[in-house]
Coordinates of C-alpha atoms and ligand atoms in Angstrom, one line a residue:
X61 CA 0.0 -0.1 5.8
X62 CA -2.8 -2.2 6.8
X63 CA -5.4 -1.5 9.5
X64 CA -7.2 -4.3 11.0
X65 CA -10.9 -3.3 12.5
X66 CA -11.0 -5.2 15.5
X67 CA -14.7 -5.4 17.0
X68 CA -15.9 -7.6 19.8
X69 CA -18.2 -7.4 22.9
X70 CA -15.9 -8.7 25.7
X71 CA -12.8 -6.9 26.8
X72 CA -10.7 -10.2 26.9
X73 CA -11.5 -11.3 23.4
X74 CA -10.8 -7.8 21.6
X75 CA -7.7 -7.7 23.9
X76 CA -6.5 -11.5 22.5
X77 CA -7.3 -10.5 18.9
X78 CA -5.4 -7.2 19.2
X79 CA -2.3 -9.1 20.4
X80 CA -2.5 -12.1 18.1
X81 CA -2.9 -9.6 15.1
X82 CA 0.5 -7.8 16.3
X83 CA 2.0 -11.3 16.4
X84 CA 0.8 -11.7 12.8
X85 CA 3.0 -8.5 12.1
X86 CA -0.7 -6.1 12.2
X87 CA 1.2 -2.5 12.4
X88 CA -2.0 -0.7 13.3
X89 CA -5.5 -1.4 15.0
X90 CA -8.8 0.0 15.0
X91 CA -10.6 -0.8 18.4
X92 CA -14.4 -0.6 17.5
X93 CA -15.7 0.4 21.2
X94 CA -19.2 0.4 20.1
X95 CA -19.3 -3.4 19.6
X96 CA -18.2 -3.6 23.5
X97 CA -21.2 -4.7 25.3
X98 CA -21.5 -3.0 28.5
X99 CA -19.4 0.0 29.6
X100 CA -16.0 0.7 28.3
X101 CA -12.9 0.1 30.3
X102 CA -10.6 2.5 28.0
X103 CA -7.4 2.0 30.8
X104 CA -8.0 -1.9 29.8
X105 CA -7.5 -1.6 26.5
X106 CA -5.4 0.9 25.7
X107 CA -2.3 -0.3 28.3
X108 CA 0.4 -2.2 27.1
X109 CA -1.2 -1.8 23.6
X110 CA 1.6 -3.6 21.4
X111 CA 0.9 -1.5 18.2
X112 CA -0.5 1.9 17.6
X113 CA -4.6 2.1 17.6
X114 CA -7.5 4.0 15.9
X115 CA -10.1 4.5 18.4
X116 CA -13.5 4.7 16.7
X117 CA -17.0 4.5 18.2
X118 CA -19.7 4.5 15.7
X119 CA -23.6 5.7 16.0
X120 CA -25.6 3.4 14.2
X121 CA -26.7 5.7 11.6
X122 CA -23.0 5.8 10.5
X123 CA -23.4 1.6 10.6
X124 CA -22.0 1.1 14.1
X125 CA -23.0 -0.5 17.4
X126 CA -23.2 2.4 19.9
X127 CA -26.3 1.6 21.8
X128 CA -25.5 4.0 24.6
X129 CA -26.0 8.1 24.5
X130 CA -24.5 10.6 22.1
X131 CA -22.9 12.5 25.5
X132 CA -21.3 9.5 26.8
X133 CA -19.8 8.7 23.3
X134 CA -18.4 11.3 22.9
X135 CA -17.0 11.4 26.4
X136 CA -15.1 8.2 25.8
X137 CA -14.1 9.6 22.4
X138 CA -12.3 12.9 24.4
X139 CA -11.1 10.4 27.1
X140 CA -9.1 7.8 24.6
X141 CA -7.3 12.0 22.9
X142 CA -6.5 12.9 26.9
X143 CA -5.0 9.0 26.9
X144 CA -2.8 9.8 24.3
X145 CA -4.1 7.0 21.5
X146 CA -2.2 7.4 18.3
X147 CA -5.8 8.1 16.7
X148 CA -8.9 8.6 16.9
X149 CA -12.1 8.8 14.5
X150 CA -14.5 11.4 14.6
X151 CA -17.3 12.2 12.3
X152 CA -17.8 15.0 10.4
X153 CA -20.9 16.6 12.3
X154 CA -19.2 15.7 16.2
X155 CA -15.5 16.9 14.6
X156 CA -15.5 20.5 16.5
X157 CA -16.6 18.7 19.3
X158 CA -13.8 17.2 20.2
X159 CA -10.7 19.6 20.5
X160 CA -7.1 18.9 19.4
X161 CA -5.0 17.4 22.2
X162 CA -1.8 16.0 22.5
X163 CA 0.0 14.1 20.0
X164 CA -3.1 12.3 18.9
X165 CA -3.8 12.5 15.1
X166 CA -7.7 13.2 14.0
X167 CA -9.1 10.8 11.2
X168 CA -12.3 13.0 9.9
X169 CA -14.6 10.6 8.8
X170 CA -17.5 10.4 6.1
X171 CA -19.7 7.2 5.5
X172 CA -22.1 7.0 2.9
X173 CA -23.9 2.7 3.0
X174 CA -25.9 3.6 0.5
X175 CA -24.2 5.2 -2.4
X176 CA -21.0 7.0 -4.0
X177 CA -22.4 10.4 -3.8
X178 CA -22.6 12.9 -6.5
X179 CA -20.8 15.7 -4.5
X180 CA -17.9 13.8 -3.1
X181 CA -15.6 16.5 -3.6
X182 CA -17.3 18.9 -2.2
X183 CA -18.0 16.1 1.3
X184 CA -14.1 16.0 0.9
X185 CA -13.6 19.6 1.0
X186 CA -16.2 20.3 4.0
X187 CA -13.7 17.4 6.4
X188 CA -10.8 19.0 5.1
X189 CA -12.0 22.2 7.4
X190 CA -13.0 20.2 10.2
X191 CA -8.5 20.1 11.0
X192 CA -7.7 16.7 10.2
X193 CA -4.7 14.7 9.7
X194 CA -6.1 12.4 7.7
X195 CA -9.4 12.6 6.0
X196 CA -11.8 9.0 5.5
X197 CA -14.1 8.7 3.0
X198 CA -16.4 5.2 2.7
X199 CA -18.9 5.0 0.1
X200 CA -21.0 2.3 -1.3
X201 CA -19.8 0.9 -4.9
X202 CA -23.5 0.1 -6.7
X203 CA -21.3 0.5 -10.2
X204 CA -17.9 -0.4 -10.9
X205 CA -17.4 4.1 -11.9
X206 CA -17.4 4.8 -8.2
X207 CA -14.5 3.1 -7.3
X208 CA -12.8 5.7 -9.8
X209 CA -13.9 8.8 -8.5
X210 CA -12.8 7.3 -5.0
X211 CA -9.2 6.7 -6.5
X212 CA -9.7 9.8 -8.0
X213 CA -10.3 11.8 -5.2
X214 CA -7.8 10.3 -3.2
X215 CA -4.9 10.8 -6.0
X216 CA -6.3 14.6 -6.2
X217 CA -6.3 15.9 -2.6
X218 CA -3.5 17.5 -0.7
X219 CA -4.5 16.0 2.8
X220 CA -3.6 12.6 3.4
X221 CA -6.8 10.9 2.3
X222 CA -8.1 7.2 3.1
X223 CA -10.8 6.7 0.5
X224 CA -12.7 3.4 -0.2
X225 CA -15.3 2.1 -1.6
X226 CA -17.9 -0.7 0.1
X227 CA -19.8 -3.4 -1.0
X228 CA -18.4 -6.2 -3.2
X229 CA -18.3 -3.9 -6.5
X230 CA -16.0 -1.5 -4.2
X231 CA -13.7 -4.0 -2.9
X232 CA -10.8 -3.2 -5.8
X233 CA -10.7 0.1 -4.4
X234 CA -8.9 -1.2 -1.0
X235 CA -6.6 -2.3 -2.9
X236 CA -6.0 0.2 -5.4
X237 CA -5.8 2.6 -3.0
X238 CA -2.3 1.4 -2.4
X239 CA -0.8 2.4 -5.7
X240 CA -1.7 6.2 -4.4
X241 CA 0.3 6.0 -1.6
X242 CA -3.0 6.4 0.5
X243 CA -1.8 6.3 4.2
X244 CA -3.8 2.9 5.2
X245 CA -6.4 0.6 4.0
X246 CA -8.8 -0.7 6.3
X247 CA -8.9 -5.1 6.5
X248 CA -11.1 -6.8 9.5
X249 CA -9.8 -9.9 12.0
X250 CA -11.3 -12.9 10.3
X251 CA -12.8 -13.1 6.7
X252 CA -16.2 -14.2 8.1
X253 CA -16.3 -11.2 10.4
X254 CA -16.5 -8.0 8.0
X255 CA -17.1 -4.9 9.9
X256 CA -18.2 -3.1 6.4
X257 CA -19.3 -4.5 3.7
X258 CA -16.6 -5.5 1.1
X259 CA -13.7 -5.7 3.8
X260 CA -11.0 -8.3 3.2
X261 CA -9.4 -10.1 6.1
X262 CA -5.9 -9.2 7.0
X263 CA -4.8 -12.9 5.9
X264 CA -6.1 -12.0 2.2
X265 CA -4.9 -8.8 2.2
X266 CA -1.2 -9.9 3.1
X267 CA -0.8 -13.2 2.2
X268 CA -3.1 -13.4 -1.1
X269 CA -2.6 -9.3 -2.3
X270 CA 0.7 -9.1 -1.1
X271 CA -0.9 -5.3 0.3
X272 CA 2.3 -3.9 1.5
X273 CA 4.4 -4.3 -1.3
X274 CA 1.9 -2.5 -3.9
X275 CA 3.7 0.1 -4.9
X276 CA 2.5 3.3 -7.7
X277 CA 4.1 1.3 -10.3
X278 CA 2.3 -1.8 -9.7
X279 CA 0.7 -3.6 -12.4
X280 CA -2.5 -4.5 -12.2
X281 CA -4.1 -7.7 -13.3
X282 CA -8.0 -9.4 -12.2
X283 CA -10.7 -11.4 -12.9
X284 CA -13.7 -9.5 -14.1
X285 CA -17.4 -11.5 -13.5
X286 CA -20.9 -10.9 -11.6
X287 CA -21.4 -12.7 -9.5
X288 CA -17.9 -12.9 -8.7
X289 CA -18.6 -15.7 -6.5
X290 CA -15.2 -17.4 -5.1
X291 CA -12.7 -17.1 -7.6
X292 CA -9.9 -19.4 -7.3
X293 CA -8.1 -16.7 -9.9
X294 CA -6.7 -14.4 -8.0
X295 CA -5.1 -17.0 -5.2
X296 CA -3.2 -18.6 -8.1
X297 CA -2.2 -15.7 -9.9
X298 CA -0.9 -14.0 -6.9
X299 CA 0.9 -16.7 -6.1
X300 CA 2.4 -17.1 -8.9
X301 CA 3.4 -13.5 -9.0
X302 CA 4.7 -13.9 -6.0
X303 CA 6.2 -17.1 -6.6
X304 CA 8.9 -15.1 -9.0
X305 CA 8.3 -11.7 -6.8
X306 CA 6.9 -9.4 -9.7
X307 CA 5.6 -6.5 -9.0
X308 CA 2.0 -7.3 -10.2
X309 CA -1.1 -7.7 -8.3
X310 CA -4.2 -10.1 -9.2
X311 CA -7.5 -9.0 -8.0
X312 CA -11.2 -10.0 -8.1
X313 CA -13.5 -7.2 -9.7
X314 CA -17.3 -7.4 -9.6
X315 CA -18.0 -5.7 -13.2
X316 CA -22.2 -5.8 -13.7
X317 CA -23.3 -6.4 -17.2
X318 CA -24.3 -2.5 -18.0
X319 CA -20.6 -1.7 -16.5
X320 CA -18.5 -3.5 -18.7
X321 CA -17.8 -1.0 -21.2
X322 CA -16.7 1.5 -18.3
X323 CA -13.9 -0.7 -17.0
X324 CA -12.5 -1.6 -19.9
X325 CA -12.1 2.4 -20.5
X326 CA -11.0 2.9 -17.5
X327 CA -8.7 0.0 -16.8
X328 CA -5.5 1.5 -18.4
X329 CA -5.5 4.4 -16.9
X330 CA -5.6 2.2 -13.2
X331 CA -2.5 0.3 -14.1
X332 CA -4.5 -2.9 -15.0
X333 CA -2.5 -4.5 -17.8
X334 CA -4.7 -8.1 -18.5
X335 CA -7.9 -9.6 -16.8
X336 CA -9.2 -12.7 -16.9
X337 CA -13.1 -13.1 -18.3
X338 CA -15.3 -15.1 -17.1
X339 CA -19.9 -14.9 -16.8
X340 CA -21.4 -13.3 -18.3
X341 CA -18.9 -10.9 -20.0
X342 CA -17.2 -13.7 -22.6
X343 CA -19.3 -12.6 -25.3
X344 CA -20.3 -9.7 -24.9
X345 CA -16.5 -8.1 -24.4
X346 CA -15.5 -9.0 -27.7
X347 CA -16.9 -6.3 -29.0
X348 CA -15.4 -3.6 -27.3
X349 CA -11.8 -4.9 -28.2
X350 CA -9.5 -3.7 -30.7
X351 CA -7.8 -6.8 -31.8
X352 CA -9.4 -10.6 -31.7
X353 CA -7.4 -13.7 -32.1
X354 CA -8.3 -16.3 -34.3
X355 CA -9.7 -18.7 -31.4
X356 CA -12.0 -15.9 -30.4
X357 CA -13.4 -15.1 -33.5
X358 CA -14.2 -19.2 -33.8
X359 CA -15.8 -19.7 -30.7
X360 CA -17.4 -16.1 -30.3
X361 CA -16.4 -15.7 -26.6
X362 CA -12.7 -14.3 -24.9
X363 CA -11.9 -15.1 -21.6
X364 CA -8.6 -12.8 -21.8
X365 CA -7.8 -9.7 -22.5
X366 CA -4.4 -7.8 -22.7
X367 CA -3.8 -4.1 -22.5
X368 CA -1.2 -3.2 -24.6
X369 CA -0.4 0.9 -25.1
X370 CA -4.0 1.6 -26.8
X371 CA -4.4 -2.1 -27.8
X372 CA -7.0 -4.0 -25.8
X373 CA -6.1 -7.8 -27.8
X374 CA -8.4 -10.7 -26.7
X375 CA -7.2 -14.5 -26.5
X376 CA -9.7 -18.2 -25.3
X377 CA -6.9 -19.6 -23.2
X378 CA -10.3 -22.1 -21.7
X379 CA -9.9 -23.8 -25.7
X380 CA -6.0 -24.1 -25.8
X381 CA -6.4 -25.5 -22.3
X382 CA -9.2 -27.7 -22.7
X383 CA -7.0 -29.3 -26.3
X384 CA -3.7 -29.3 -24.2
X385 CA -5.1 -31.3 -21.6
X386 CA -6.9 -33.7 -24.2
X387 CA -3.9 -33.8 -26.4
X388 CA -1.5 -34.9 -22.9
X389 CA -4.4 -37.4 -22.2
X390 CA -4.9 -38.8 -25.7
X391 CA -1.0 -38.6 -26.5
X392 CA -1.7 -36.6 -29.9
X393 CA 1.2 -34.3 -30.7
X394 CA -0.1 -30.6 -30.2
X395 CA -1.4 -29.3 -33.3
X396 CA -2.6 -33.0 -35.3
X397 CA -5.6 -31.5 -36.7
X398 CA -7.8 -34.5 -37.9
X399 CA -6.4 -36.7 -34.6
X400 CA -9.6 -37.2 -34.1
X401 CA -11.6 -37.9 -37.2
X402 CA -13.1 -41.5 -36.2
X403 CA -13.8 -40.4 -32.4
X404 CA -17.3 -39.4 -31.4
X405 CA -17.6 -36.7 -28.2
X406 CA -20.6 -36.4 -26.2
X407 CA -20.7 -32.6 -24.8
X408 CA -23.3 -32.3 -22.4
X409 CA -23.7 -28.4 -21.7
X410 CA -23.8 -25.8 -24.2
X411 CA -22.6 -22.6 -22.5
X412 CA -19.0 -21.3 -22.8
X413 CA -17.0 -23.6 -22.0
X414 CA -18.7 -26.4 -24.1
X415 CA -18.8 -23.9 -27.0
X416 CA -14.6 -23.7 -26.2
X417 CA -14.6 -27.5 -26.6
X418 CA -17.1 -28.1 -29.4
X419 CA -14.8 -25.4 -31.5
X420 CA -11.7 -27.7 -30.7
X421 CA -12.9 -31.1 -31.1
X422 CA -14.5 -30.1 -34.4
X423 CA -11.0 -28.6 -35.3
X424 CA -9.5 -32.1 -34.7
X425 CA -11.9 -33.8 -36.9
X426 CA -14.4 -35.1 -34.3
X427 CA -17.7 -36.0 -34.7
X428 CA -19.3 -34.2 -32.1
X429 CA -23.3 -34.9 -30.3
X430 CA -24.8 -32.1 -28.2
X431 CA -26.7 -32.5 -25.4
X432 CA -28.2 -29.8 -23.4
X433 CA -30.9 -29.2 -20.6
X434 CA -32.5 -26.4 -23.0
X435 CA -32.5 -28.1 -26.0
X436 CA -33.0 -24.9 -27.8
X437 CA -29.4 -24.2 -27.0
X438 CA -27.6 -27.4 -28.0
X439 CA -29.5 -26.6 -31.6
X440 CA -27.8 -23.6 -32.1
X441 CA -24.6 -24.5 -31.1
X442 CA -24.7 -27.3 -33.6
X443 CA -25.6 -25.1 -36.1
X444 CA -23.1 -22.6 -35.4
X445 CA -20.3 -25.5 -35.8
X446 CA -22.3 -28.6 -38.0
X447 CA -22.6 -30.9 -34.7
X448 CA -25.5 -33.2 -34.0
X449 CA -27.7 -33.0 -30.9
X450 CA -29.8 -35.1 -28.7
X451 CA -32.1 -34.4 -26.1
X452 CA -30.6 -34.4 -22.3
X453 CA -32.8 -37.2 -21.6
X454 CA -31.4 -39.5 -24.5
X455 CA -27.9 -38.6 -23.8
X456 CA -27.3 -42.1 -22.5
X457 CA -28.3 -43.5 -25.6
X458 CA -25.2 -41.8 -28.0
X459 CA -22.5 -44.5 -28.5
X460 CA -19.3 -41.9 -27.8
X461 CA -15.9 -42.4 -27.4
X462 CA -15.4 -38.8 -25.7
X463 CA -17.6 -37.3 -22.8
X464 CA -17.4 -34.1 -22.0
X465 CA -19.4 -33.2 -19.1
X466 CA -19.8 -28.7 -19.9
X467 CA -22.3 -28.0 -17.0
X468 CA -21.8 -27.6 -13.5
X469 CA -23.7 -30.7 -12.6
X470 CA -21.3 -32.1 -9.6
X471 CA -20.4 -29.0 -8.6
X472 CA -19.5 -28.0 -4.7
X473 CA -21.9 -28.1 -3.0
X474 CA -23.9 -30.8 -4.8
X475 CA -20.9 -33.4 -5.3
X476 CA -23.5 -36.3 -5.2
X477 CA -24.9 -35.4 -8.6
X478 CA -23.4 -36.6 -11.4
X479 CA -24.6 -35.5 -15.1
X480 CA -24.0 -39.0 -16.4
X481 CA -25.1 -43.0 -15.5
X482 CA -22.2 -45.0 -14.0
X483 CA -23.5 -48.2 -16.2
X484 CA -23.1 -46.1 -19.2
X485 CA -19.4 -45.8 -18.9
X486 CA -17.1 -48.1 -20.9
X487 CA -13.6 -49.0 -20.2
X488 CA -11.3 -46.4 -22.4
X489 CA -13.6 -43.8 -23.0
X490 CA -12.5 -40.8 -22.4
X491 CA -14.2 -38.4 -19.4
X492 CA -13.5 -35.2 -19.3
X493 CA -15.0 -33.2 -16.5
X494 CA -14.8 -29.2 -16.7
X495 CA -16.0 -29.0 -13.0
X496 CA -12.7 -28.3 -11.1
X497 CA -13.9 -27.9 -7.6
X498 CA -13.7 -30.6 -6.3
X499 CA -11.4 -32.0 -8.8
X500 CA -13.1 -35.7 -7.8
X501 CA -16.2 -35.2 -8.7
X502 CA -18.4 -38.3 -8.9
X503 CA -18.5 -38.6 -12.7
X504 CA -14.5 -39.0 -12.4
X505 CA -14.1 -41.3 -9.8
X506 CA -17.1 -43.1 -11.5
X507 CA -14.9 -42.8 -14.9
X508 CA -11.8 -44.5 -12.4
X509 CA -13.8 -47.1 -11.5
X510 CA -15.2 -48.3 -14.9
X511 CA -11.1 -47.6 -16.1
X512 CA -12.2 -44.7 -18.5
X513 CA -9.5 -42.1 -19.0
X514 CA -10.1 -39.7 -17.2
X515 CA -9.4 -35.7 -18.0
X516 CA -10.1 -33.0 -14.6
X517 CA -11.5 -29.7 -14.4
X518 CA -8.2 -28.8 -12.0
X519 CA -6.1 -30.7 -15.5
X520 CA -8.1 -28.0 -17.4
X521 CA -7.9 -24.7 -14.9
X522 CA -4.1 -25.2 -14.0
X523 CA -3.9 -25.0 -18.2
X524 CA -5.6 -22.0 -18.8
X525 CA -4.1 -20.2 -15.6
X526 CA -0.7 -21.3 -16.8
X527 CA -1.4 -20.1 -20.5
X528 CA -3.2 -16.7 -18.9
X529 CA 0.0 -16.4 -17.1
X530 CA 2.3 -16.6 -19.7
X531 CA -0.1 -13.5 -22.1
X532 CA 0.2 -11.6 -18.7
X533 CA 3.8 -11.8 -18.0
X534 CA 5.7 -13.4 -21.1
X535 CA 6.9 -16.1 -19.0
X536 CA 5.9 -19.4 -18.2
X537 CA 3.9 -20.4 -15.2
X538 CA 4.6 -22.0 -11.9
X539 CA 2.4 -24.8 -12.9
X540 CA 2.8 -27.2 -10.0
X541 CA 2.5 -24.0 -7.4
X542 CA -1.1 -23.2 -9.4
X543 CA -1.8 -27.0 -9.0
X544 CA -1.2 -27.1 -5.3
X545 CA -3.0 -24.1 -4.9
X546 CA -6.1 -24.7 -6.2
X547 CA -5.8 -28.4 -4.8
X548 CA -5.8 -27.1 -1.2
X549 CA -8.3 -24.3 -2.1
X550 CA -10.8 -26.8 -3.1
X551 CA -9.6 -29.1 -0.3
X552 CA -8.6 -31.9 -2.7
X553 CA -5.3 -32.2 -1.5
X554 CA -6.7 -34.2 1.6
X555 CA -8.1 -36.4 -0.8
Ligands
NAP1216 P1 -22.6 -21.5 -18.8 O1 -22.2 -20.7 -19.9 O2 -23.6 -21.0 -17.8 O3 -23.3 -22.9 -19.3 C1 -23.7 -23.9 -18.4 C2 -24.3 -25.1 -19.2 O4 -24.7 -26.1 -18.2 C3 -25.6 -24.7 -19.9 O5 -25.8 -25.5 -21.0 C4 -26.7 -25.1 -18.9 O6 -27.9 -25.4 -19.4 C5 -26.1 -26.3 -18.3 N1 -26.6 -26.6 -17.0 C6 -26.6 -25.8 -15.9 N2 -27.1 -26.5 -14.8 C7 -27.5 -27.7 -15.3 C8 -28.2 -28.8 -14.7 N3 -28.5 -28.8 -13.4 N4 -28.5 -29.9 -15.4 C9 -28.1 -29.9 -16.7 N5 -27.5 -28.9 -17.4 C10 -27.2 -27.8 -16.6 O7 -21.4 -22.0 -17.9 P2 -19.9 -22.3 -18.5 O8 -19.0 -21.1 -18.4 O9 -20.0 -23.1 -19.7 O10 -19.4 -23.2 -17.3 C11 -19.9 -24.5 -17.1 C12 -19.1 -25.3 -16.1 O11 -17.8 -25.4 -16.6 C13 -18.8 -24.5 -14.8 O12 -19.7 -24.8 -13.8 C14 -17.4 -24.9 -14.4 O13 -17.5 -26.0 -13.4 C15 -16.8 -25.4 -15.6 N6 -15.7 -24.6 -16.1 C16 -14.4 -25.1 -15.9 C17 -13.3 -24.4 -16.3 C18 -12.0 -25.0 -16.2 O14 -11.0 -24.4 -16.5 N7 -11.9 -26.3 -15.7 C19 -13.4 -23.1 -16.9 C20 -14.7 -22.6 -17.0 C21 -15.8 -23.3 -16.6 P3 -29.2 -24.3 -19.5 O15 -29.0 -23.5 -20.7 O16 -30.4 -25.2 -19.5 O17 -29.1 -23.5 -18.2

C-alpha cells in the first residue's frame, strides 16, 4: 500500500488534495499538520475523511514545520488518538507521552537526515519498546550499502517495520521495501513537492513502478549511473513490463563511482536480475564481471549486465543499436561487414557512445575521422581502433559521407546549439544524431532541410531499449510503446 504525505498551509487546499488523491484510488493519507499555518482545526480535517489517515506533526529537528510549542504539539497529537484517526506518528523520545487509546494504531518513528547510522538495530530495538504497531525508520542513503541494511532490517524484525532510505541514493529502497511485504511506503502529492528527500510522487510510484503489484517474487531490473539525472529508462522498461504484465520492476539507482563494486555484490541477493549501465560505470564495470561478450571486449565499455545464477555476463546493446539503426537507414543487410568500405564518417565526440560507433563503423569497413573538443581524447581513440583525427575546430573541413554527432551538443536545454554548420551539409549525407531528447534537434532538422538522411538519437534509444529488453526477458520488445514513450517524455510527440 501506498501512503501519500499530504502537506499544505491552508485547510482548503490539504482538504482538496486529500480527496482528489482518494479519487486517484490513494488508500491511505498522511496529514502533515505542521505545514498548516496558523492553528489547527483537527474536526475540519479529519470529518468525512474518505480514506484512512496518519496524523503526523513534525518538530523541525526531525525535518518538519512545527513552528508552534512542544506542549501544544503534542496536545493536537493526543486530540487526533481521542478522535479516533486510524494512525498517528509519534517519535521516539515523545512515544510514552502519548498513551494508547482507542482503536488508533501507533507508528514509532525514527529519522536520521544526515546518515544511515551505525547502530540501526539497536535504534530499531529501543522503538520496538516504545508499544508500537508499526515501527518507521528514515535514514539518509550517502552510499548505495545503506539501502541494504534498511532492507535488511526490515526483512529481519518481527514488528511490522516501515524502513526507508532518503536522499536520491536511497530512493530504491521505497521501492524495494515492497518485495518484504513492508506494511506501506511513503510517496508525496506532486513530484515537485517532496516532503523528504528522495520521495516519489504517487503518479510514479503507481503508474511508472507499478508499486502495488510488487510482490517478494518480483524481479528486479534498473539503471545504474551518478548523476542519475532523468532517466527515460525506467519509464520505458516499465512500460513495457507492463505492457505484457510481467512481474518485473525497472528502477533508477544512484550507484557513486566508489559504490559500484558493492551493488553488483549485492544485487542478486535483492532480486535484481539485469541493469542497464550508463556514466561513469561503462568501463569501469567490466571488470568486476564474470563473463564479457565479444562487443564488449572491442569497445572496452558494457552498458548491460545480466545476472544469471552466479554469472554476472555483460553485453553493448548502444553498438548493436547504433549499426541496426544505420543498417535500416543505409539499407545494408545486418551483418555485411565491409558495407562500408568506400564511406568516410565524421564522429564528433569521443566518449562512450562514439567509442560504440567508431568500433562499428570500423567493423563495416569505414574510414572513420575523429573529432573531439579535447583533442587528446580523439588521439587515443584513433589509436585504439586505427581512425584519423582532426581538430574540433577543422571538423568542417573533412569531406565525409557519414556524421555522427557523439556529444551532447543540442541537448535539452540548449536545443539552439548545433555541433555542426548548416552550409556544411550536403544532400545524401548521412546525419546521425545520438542526442535523443529532443529527437529534433537542430542538426537534424538542419540535416531535413539540406535532404541529408537523417538517423535520431530516439531511432538509436528505442534500439538499444528494445535489444536490452529482449537480454532481460528473452522476448522481444514493445517497440512502438518504447517509441511513444519516450516521444511524449521528451515532448516530441507535439512536434
Ligand atoms: P561522454 O562519454 O561523456 O562523452 C561526451 C563527448 O562529448 C566527449 O568527447 C566530450 O568532450 C564531448 N563534449 C561534451 N560537451 C561538448 C561540447 N559542449 N562541445 C564539444 N564536445 C563536447 O558521453 P557519452 O556517453 O558518449 O554520451 C554522449 C551523448 O550521446 C549524450 O549526451 C547522449 O545525448 C547521447 N547518447 C545517446 C544514446 C542513444 O541511445 N541515443 C545513448 C547514450 C548516449 P570532452 O572530452 O572535451 O568533454
Amino acid at each position: 500500500m501506498i501512503c501519500v504525505s499530504i502537506g499544505r498551509g491552508r485547510h482548503r487546499h490539504m482538504i482538496a488534495e486529500f480527496r482528489h488523491l482518494v479519487d486517484e484510488g490513494a488508500q491511505l493519507v498522511e496529514l502533515r499538520l505542521d505545514y498548516i499555518n496558523g492553528e489547527v482545526n483537527l474536526k475540519r480535517l479529519l470529518n468525512d475523511r474518505p480514506c484512512p489517515v496518519i496524523v503526523t506533526c513534525r518538530r523541525e529537528q526531525d525535518g518538519g514545520m512545527w513552528k508552534g510549542s512542544e506542549k501544544s504539539r503534542q496536545l493536537l497529537l493526543r486530540t487526533a488518538v481521542a478522535e479516533g484517526v486510524e494512525y498517528v506518528d509519534l517519535e521516539e523520545d515523545i512515544a510514552a507521552e502519548i498513551p494508547r487509546f482507542g482503536t488508533t494504531k501507533r507508528i514509532i518513528s525514527h529519522h536520521d537526515f544526515a546518515a544511515t547510522p551505525g547502530n540501526l538495530d539497536e535504534i530499531h530495538r529501543r522503538l520496538c519498546r516504545l508499544d508500537p504497531d508499526i515501527v518507521k525508520i528514515a535514514t539518509m542513503a550517502n552510499h548505495w550499502h545503506d539501502n541494504v541494511r534498511i532492507l535488511r532490517l526490515i526483512d529481519q524484525s518481527e514488528i511490522p517495520t516501515v524502513g526507508m532510505c532518503m536522499g536520491e541514493i536511497g530512493t530504491p529502497s521505497r521501492i524495494l521495501a515492497a518485495r518484504l511485504g513492508v506494511p506501506f511506503t511513503y510517496a508525496t502529492f506532486h513530484h515537485e513537492r517532496a516532503l523528504a528527500p528522495g520521495q516519489l510522487s504517487f503518479s510514479q510510484m503507481t503508474n511508472v513502478y507499478n508499486y502495488n503489484m510488487i510482490r517478494p517474487d518480483t524481479e528486479v531490473f534498473g539503471v545504474i549511473a551518478d548523476p542519475i539525472g532523468h532517466s527515460l529508462s525506467p519509464l520505458i522498461h516499465n512500460a513495457a513490463f507492463q505492457h505484457f504484465k510481467m512481474n518485473r520492476v525497472y528502477l533508477s539507482f544512484r550507484i557513486p563511482r566508489e559504490d559500484l563494486l558493492e551493488f553488483l555484490t549485492d544485487a542478486p541477493d535483492l532480486g535484481v536480475r539485469g541493469i542497464s549501465v550508463t556514466i561513469p560505470h561503462k568501463e569501469a564495470v567490466i571488470r568486476h564481471l564474470t563473463k564479457i561478450d565479444g562487443a564488449v571486449l572491442g569497445i572496452g565499455a558494457a552498458n548491460t549486465v545480466i545476472f544469471e545464477s552466479d554469472k554476472s555476463i555483460a553485453y553493448n546493446t548502444d553498438y548493436r543499436a547504433a549499426m541496426n539503426s544505420f543498417d535500416q537507414t543505409m539499407g545494408i543487410v545486418p551483418g555485411s561487414k565491409q558495407a562500408l568500405s568506400s564511406k568516410t564518417a565524421l564522429v564528433l565526440g569521443a566518449g562512450g557512445v562514439a567509442k560504440a560507433l567508431v568500433f562499428g563503423l570500423k567493423r563495416r569497413g569505414a574510414t572513420v575521422v575523429i573529432a573531439s573538443r579535447t583533442e587528446s581524447r580523439a588521439v587515443e581513440l584513433a589509436k585504439q581502433f586505427e581512425c584519423q583525427t582532426t581538430t574540433w575546430e577543422r571538423r568542417h573541413t573533412v569531406k565525409c559521407d557519414v556524421l555522427i554527432n557523439g556529444t551532447p551538443v543540442g541537448m535539452h536545454p540548449n536545443v539552439d546549439e548545433t555541433p555542426f554548420e548548416q552550409h556544411h551539409l550536403r544532400p545524401n549525407m548521412i546525419v546521425f544524431d545520438t542526442v535523443y531528447n529532443p529527437e529534433q534537434t537542430l542538426l537534424v532538422k538542419q540535416a531535413r532541410e539540406k535532404r541529408c538522411k537523417v538517423i535520431s538519437g530516439v531511432d538509436m534509444f528505442v534500439n538499444q531499449a528494445a535489444l536490452q529488453f529482449k537480454l532481460f526477458t528473452n522476448q522481444e520488445a514493445p517497440i512502438e510503446l518504447m517509441r511513444e514513450q519516450i516521444k511524449r517524455a521528451t515532448g516530441a510527440a507535439k512536434l
